[in-house]
Short mmCIF file of C-alpha atoms and ligand atoms in Angstrom, two decimals:
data_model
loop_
_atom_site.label_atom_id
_atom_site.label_comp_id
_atom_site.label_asym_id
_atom_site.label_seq_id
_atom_site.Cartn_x
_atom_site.Cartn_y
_atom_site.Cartn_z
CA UNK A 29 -4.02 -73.69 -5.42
CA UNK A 30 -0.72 -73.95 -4.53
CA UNK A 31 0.57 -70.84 -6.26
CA UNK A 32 -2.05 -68.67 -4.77
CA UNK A 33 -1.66 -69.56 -1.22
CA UNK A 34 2.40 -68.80 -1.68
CA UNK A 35 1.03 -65.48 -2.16
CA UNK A 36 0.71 -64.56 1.39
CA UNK A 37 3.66 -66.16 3.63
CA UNK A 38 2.87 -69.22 5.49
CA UNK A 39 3.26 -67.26 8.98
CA UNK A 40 0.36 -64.83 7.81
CA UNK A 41 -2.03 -67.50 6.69
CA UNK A 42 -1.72 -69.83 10.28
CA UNK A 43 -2.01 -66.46 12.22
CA UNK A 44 -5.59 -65.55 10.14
CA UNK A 45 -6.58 -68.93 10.57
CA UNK A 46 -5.90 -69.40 14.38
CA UNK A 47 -7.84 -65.99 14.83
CA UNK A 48 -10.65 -67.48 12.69
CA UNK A 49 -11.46 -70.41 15.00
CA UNK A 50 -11.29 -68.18 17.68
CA UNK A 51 -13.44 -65.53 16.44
CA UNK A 52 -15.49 -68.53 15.11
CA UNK A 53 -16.00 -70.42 18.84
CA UNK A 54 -17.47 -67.07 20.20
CA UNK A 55 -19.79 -65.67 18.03
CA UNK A 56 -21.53 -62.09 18.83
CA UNK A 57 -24.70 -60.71 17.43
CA UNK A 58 -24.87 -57.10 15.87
CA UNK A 59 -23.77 -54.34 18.22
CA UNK A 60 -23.11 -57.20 21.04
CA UNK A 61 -19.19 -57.99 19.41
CA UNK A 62 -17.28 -56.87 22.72
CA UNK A 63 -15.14 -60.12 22.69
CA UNK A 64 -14.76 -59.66 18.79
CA UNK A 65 -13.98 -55.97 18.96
CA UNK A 66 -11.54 -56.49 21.86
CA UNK A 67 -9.75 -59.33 19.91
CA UNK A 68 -9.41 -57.24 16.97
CA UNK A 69 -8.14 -54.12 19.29
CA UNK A 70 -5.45 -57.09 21.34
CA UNK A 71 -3.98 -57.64 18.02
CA UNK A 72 -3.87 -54.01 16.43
CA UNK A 73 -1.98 -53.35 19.84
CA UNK A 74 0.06 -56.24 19.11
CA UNK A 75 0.89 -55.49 15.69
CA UNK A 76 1.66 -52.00 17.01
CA UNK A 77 -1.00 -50.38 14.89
CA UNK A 78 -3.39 -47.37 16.44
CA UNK A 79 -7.21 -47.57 16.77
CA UNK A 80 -10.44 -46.15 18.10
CA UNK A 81 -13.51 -47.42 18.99
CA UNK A 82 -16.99 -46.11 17.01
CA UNK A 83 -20.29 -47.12 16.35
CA UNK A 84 -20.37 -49.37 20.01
CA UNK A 85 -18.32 -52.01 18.88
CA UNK A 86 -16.76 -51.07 15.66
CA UNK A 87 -13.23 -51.02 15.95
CA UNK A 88 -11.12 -48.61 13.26
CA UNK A 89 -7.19 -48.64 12.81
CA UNK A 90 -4.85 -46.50 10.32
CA UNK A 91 -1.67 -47.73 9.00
CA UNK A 92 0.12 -44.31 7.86
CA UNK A 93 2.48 -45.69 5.08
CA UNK A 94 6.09 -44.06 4.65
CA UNK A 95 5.48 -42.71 0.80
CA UNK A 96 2.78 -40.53 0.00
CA UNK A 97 -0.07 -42.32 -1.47
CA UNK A 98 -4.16 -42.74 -1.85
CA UNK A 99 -5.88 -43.64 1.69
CA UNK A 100 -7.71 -46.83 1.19
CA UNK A 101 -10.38 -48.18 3.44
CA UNK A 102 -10.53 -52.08 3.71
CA UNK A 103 -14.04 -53.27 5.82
CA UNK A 104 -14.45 -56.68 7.36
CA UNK A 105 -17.58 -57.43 9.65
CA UNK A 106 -17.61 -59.05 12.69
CA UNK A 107 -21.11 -60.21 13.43
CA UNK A 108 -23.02 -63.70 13.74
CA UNK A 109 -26.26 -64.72 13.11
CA UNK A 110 -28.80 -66.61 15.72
CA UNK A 111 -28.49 -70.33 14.78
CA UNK A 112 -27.33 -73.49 16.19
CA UNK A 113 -24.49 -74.71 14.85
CA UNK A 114 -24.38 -77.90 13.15
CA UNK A 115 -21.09 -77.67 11.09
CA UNK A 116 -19.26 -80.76 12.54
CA UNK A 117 -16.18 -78.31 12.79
CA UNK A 118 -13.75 -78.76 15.60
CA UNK A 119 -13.98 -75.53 16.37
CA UNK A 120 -17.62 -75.24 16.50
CA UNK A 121 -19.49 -72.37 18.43
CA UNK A 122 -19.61 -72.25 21.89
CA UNK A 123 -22.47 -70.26 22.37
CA UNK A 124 -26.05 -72.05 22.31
CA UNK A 125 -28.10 -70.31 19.17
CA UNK A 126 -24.83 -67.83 17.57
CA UNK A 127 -23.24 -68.74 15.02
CA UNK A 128 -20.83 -67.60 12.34
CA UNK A 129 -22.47 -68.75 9.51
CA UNK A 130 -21.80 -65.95 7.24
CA UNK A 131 -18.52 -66.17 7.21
CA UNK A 132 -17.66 -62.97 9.29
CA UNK A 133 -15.32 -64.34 11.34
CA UNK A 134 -13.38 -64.85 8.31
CA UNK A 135 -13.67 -62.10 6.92
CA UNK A 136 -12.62 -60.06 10.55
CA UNK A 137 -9.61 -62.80 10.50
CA UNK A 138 -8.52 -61.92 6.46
CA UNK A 139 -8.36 -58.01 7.89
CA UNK A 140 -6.44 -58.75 10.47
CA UNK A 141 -3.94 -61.23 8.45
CA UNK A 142 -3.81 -57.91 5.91
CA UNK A 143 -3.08 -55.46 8.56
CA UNK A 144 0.11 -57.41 9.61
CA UNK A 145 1.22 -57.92 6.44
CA UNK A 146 0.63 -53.96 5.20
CA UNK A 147 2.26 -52.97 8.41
CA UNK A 148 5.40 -54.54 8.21
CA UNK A 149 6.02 -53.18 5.19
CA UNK A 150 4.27 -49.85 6.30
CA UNK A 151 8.01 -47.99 5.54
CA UNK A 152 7.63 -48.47 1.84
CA UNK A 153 3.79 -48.39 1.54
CA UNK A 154 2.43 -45.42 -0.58
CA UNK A 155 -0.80 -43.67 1.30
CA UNK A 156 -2.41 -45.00 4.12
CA UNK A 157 -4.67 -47.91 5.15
CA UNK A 158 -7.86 -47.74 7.39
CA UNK A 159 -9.08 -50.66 8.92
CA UNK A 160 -12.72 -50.98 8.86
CA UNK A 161 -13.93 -53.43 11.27
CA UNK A 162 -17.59 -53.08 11.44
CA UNK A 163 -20.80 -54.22 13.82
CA UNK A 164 -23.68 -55.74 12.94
CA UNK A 165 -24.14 -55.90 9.03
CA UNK A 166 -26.65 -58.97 9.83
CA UNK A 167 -28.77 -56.09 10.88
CA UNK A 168 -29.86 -53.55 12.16
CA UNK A 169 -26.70 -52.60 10.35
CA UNK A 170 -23.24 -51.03 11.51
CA UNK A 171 -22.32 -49.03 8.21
CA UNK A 172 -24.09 -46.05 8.42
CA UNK A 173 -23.47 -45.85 12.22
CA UNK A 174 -19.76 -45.91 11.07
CA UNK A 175 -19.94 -43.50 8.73
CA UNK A 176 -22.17 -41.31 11.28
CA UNK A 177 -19.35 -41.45 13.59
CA UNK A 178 -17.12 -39.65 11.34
CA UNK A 179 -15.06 -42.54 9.91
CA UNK A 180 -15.19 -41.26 5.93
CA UNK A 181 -14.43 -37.70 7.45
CA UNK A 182 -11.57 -37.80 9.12
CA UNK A 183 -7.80 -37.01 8.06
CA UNK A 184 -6.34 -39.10 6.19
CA UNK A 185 -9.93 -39.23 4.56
CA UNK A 186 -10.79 -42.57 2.26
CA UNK A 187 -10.74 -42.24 -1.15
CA UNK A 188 -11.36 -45.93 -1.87
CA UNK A 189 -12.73 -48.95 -0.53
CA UNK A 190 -13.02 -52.82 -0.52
CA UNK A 191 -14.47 -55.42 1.45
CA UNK A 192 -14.39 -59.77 1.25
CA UNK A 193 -17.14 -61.91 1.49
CA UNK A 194 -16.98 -65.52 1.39
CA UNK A 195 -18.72 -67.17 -1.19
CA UNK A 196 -19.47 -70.87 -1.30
CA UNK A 197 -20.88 -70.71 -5.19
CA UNK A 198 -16.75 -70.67 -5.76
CA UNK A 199 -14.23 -73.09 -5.72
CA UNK A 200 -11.58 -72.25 -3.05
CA UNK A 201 -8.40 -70.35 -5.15
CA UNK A 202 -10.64 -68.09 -6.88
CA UNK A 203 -12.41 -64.56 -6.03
CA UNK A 204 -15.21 -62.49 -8.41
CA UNK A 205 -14.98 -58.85 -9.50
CA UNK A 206 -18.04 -57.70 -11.02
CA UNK A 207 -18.29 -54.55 -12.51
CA UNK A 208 -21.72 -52.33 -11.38
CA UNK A 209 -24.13 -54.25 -8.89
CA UNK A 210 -23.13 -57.34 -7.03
CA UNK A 211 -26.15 -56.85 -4.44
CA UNK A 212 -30.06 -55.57 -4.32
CA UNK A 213 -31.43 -52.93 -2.29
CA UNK A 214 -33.37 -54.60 0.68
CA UNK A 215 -36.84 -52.33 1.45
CA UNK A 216 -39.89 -53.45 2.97
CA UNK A 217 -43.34 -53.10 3.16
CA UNK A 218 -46.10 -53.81 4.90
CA UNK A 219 -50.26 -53.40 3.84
CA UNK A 220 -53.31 -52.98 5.83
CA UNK A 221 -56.49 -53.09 3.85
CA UNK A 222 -59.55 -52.08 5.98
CA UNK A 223 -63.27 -52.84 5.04
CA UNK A 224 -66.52 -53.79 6.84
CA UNK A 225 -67.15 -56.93 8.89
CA UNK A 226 -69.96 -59.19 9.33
CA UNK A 227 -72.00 -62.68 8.62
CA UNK A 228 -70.29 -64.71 6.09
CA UNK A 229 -73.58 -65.82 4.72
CA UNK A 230 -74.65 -61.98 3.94
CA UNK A 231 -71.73 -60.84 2.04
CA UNK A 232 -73.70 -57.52 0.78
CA UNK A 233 -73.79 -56.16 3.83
CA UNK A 234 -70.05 -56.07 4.55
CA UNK A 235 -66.97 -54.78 2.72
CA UNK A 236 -64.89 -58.00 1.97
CA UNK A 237 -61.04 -57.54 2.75
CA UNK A 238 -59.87 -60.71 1.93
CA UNK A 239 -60.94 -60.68 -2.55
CA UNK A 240 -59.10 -56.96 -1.99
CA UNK A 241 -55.81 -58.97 -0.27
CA UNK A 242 -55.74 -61.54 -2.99
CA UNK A 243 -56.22 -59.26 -6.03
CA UNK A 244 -53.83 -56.38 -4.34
CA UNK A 245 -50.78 -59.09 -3.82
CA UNK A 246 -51.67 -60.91 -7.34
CA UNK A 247 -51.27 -56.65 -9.09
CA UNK A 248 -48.43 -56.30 -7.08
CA UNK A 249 -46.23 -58.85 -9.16
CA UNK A 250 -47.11 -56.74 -12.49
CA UNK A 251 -44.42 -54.24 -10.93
CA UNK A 252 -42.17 -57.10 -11.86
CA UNK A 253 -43.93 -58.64 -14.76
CA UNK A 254 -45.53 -55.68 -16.76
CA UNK A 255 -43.28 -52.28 -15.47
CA UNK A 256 -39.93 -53.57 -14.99
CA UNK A 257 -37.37 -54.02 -17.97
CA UNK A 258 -36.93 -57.25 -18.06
CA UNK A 259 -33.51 -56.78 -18.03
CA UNK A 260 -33.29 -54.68 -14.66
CA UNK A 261 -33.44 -57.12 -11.68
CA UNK A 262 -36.79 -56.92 -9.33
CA UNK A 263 -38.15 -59.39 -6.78
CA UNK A 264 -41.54 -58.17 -4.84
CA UNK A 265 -42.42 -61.22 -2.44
CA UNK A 266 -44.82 -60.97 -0.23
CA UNK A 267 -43.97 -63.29 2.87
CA UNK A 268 -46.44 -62.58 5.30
CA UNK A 269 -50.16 -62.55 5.51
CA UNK A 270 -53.02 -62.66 8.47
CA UNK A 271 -56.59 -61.54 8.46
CA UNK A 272 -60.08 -62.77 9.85
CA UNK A 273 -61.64 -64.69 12.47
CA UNK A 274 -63.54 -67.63 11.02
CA UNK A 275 -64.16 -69.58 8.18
CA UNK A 276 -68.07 -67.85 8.92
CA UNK A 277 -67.04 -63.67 9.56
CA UNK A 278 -66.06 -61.63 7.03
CA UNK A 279 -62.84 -60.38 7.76
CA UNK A 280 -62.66 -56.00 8.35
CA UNK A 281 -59.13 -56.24 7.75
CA UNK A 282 -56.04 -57.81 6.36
CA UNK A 283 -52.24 -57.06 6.79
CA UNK A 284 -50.06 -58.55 4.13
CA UNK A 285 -46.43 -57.25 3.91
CA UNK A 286 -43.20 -58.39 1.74
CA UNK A 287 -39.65 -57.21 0.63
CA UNK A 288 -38.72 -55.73 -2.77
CA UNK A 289 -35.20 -56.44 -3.99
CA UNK A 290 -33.82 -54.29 -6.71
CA UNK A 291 -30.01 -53.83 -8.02
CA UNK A 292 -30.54 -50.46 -10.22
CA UNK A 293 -30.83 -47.23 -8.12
CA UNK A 294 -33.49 -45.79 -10.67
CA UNK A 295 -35.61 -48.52 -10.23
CA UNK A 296 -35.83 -48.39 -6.69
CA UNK A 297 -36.38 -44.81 -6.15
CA UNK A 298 -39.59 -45.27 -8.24
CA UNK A 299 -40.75 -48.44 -6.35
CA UNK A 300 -42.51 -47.01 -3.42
CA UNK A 301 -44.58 -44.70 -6.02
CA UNK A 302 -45.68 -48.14 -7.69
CA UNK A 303 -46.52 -49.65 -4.71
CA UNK A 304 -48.78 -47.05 -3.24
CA UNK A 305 -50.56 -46.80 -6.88
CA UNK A 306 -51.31 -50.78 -7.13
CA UNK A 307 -52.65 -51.34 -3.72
CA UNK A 308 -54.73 -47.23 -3.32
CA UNK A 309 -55.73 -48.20 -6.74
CA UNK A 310 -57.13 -51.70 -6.10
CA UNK A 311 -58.38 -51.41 -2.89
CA UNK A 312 -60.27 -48.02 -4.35
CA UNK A 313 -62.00 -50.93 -6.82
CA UNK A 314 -62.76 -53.24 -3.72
CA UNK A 315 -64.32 -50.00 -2.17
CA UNK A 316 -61.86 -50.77 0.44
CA UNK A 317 -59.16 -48.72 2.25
CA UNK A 318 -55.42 -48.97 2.07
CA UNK A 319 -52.31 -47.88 4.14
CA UNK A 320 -48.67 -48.33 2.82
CA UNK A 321 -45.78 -48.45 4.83
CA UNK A 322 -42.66 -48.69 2.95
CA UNK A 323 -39.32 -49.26 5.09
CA UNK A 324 -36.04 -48.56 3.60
CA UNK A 325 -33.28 -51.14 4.04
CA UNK A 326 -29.92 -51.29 2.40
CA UNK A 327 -29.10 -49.59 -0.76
CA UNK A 328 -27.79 -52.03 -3.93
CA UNK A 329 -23.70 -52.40 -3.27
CA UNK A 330 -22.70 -51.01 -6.90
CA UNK A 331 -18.62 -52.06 -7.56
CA UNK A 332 -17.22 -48.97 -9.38
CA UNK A 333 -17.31 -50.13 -12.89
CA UNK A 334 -13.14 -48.56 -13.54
CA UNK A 335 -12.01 -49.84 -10.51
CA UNK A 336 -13.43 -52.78 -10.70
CA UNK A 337 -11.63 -53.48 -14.23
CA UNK A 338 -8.74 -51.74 -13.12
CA UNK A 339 -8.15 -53.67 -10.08
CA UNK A 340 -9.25 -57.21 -12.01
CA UNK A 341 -6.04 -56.45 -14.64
CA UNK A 342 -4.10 -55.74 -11.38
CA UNK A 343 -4.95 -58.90 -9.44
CA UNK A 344 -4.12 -60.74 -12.62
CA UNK A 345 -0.74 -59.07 -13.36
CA UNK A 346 0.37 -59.20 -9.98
CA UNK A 347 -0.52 -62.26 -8.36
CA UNK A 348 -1.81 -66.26 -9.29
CA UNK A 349 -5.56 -65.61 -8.24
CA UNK A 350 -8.01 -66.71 -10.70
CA UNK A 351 -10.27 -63.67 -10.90
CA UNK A 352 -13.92 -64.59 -11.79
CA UNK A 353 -17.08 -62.18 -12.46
CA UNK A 354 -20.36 -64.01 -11.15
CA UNK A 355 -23.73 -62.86 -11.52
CA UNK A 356 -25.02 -60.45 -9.07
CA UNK A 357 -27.24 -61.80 -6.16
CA UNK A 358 -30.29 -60.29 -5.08
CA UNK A 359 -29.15 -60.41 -0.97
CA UNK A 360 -28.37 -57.22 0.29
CA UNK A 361 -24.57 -56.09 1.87
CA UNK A 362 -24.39 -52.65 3.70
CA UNK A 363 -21.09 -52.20 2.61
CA UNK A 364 -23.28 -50.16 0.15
CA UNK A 365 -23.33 -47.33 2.32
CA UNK A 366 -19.85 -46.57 1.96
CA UNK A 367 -19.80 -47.42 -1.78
CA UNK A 368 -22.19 -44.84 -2.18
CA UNK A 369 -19.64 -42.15 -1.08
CA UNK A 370 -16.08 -43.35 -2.68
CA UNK A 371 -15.73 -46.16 -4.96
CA UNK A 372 -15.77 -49.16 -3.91
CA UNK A 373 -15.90 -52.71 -4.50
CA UNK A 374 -17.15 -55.76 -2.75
CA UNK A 375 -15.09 -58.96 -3.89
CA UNK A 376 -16.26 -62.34 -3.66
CA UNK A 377 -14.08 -64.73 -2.03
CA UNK A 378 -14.28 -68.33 -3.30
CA UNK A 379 -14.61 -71.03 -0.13
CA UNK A 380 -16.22 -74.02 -1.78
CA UNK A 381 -14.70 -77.13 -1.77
CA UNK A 382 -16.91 -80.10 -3.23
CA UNK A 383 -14.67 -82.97 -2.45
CA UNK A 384 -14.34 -81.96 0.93
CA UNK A 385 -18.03 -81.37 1.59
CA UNK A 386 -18.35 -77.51 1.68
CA UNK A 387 -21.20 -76.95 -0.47
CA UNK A 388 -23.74 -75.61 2.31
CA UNK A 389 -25.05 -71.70 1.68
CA UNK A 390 -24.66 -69.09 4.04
CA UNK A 391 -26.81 -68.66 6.69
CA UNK A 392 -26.84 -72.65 7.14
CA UNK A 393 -26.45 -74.34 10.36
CA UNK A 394 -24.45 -76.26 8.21
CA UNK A 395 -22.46 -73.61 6.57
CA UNK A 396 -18.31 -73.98 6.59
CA UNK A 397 -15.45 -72.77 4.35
CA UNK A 398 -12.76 -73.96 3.02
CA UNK A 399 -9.42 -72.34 4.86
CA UNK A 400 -7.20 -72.43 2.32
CA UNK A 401 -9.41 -69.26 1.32
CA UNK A 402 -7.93 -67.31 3.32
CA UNK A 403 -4.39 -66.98 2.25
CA UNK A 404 -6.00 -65.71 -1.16
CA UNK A 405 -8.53 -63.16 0.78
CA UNK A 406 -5.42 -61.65 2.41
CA UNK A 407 -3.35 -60.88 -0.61
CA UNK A 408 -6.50 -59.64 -2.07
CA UNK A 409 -7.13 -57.32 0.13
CA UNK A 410 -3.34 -56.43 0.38
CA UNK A 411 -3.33 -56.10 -3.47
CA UNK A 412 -5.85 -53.31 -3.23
CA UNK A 413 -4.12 -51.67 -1.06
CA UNK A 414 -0.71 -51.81 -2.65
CA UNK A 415 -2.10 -51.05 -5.96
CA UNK A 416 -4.49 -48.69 -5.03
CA UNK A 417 -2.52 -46.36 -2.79
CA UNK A 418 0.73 -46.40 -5.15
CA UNK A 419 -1.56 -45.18 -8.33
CA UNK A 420 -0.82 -48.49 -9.59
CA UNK A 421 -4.45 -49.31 -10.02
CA UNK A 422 -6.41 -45.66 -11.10
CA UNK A 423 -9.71 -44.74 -9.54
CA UNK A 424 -10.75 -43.42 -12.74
CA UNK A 425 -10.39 -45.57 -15.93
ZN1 ZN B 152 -25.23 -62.92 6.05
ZN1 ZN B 153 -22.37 -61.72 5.28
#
């Protein structure tokens, strides 16, 4: 541990950490982050770096380095989520049912500790560096806003792009580059079968929605089971479900509906076609009727397979962090949407600390992280844009 946090000076780390327990006390829901956003903009003025507003509350800032280079793009969001806080920190929320229990605060703070380090040495920096600070990734989503706006468009135009999350399934000192997908697409979908009331003692003279529900949910997991290869990752869970009137009426309708999770594009683009086959087909059997609706949510994030070996030999030739490759999950990040247009890669930032009690997931009232994290995030995110913009680290392997 030691070694790794004398990879970003001392002065760097304190300043991302007092900005963390700031950002942390005042927590702000998606598209509500004026206090974040005008934190972030009182210390790009500070540091003496320019920046426009987009999206509401996304912030954006360019460092234009000295040497010609590659433009990176380096995203941090800055939302919370609505829980109370029961961390124990001293620097708890101060806001009744907010919380920064994803770790955005961090991550906002780790962007901000990068930007003062890449600027002060913006004279010798090869290319330039856009600061991505984005709204509301907890939903309803601040990416594609962003990227409506104009921010992948615009001279000097990104050719690259990285983002930190926190991750408490890692010990503090480490971070995890994994090549391909790291996170599932998040759709939804919701079912309404429609059929015939009437007397639940005279089931012949009704059309029975609730044997359709059960056998339509029950075919549903053979898109998993039976279609899938097993070696593609696919979750169909159906979490909701409400129908009928009695234990005595046969019910004319049920509405189910669920989320499918998948990490392979392919897959996914032939999901909805599945979905409408099992539950047309099955309620056609019932002699019931069906209607589908399928929402789209965010894509899989998908770390460019060359980068994301050429920037793991970098990291390890250029710095003491342990570099890890963990599974993928199936939660969903839409740091995908700008993924999808450059490469890009989402690294995993290691804030567990076992002895010292920080073993709660995100999204736990509970959840904390280790600081000492951040030091390591910050010359992470530094690396990539040092290595990155020089050449150093190729786009294409
Ligand atoms: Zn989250
Ligand atoms: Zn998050």
């Amino acid at each position: 541990m030691s070694d790794t946090m004398q990879s970003v000076d001392s002065g760097v780390a304190a300043y991302a950490t007092e900005l963390r327990r700031e950002i942390h006390r005042h927590p702000e829901l998606g598209f509500e982050e004026v206090r974040t956003a005008a934190v972030v903009e009182r210390e790009l003025d500070a540091l003496g770096i320019e920046h426009r507003r987009v999206a509401k509350t996304g912030v954006v800032g360019l460092i234009r380095g000295g040497t010609p280079g590659r433009t990176i793009g380096l995203r941090a969001d800055m939302d919370a989520l609505p829980i109370d806080e029961e961390s124990g920190e001293p620097f708890s929320s101060q806001v009744s049912g907010c919380m920064h229990a994803c770790g955005h605060d961090a991550h906002t703070a780790m962007l901000l500790g990068a930007a003062r380090v890449l600027q002060s040495e913006r004279a010798t920096l090869s290319g330039n560096v856009v600061l991505l600070f984005q709204p509301a990734e907890e939903g309803p989503g601040g990416a594609l806003p962003m990227i409506e706006a104009g921010v992948m468009d615009v001279e000097p135009r990104i050719e690259a792009v990285a983002m930190l999350h926190v991750d408490v399934r890692l010990d503090v000192g480490g971070i995890s580059i994994t090549p391909g997908p790291v996170n599932a697409a998040a759709d939804e979908f919701s079912v309404t079968i429609r059929g015939a009331g009437g007397h639940g003692a005279a089931p012949h003279k009704a059309l029975d929605t609730i044997p359709c529900a059960a056998a339509t949910v029950l075919a549903l997991q053979n898109i998993a089971a039976r279609e899938t290869d097993p070696l593609a990752s696919v979750v169909v869970t159906i979490g909701t479900i409400a129908g009928g009137y009695r234990n005595n009426v046969i019910a004319d309708s049920v509405k189910f509906g669920g989320t499918v999770r998948t990490t392979d594009p392919t897959v996914r683009d032939g999901m909805e076609v599945r979905l409408r086959r099992i539950v047309d087909g099955v309620a056609g059997a019932y002699g019931c009727a069906a209607e589908l609706d399928v929402i789209y949510g965010y894509p899989p994030v998908v770390n460019d397979p060359g980068l994301a070996r050429a920037f793991t030999r970098h990291v390890r030739q250029t710095t003491p962090i342990v570099v890890h490759a963990l599974a993928p999950t199936m939660g969903a990040e839409d740091f995908a949407y700008f993924a999808q247009r450059v490469p890009g890669l989402l690294v995993r930032l290691g804030v567990r600390d076992e002895v010292g009690g920080i073993v709660h997931n995100a999204h736990s009232s509970r959840f904390r992280i280790d600081e000492r994290a951040i030091p390591v995030g910050i010359a992470t995110l530094v690396s990539f844009a040092r290595g990155v913009g020089s050449g150093a680290v190729p786009l294409t392997a």
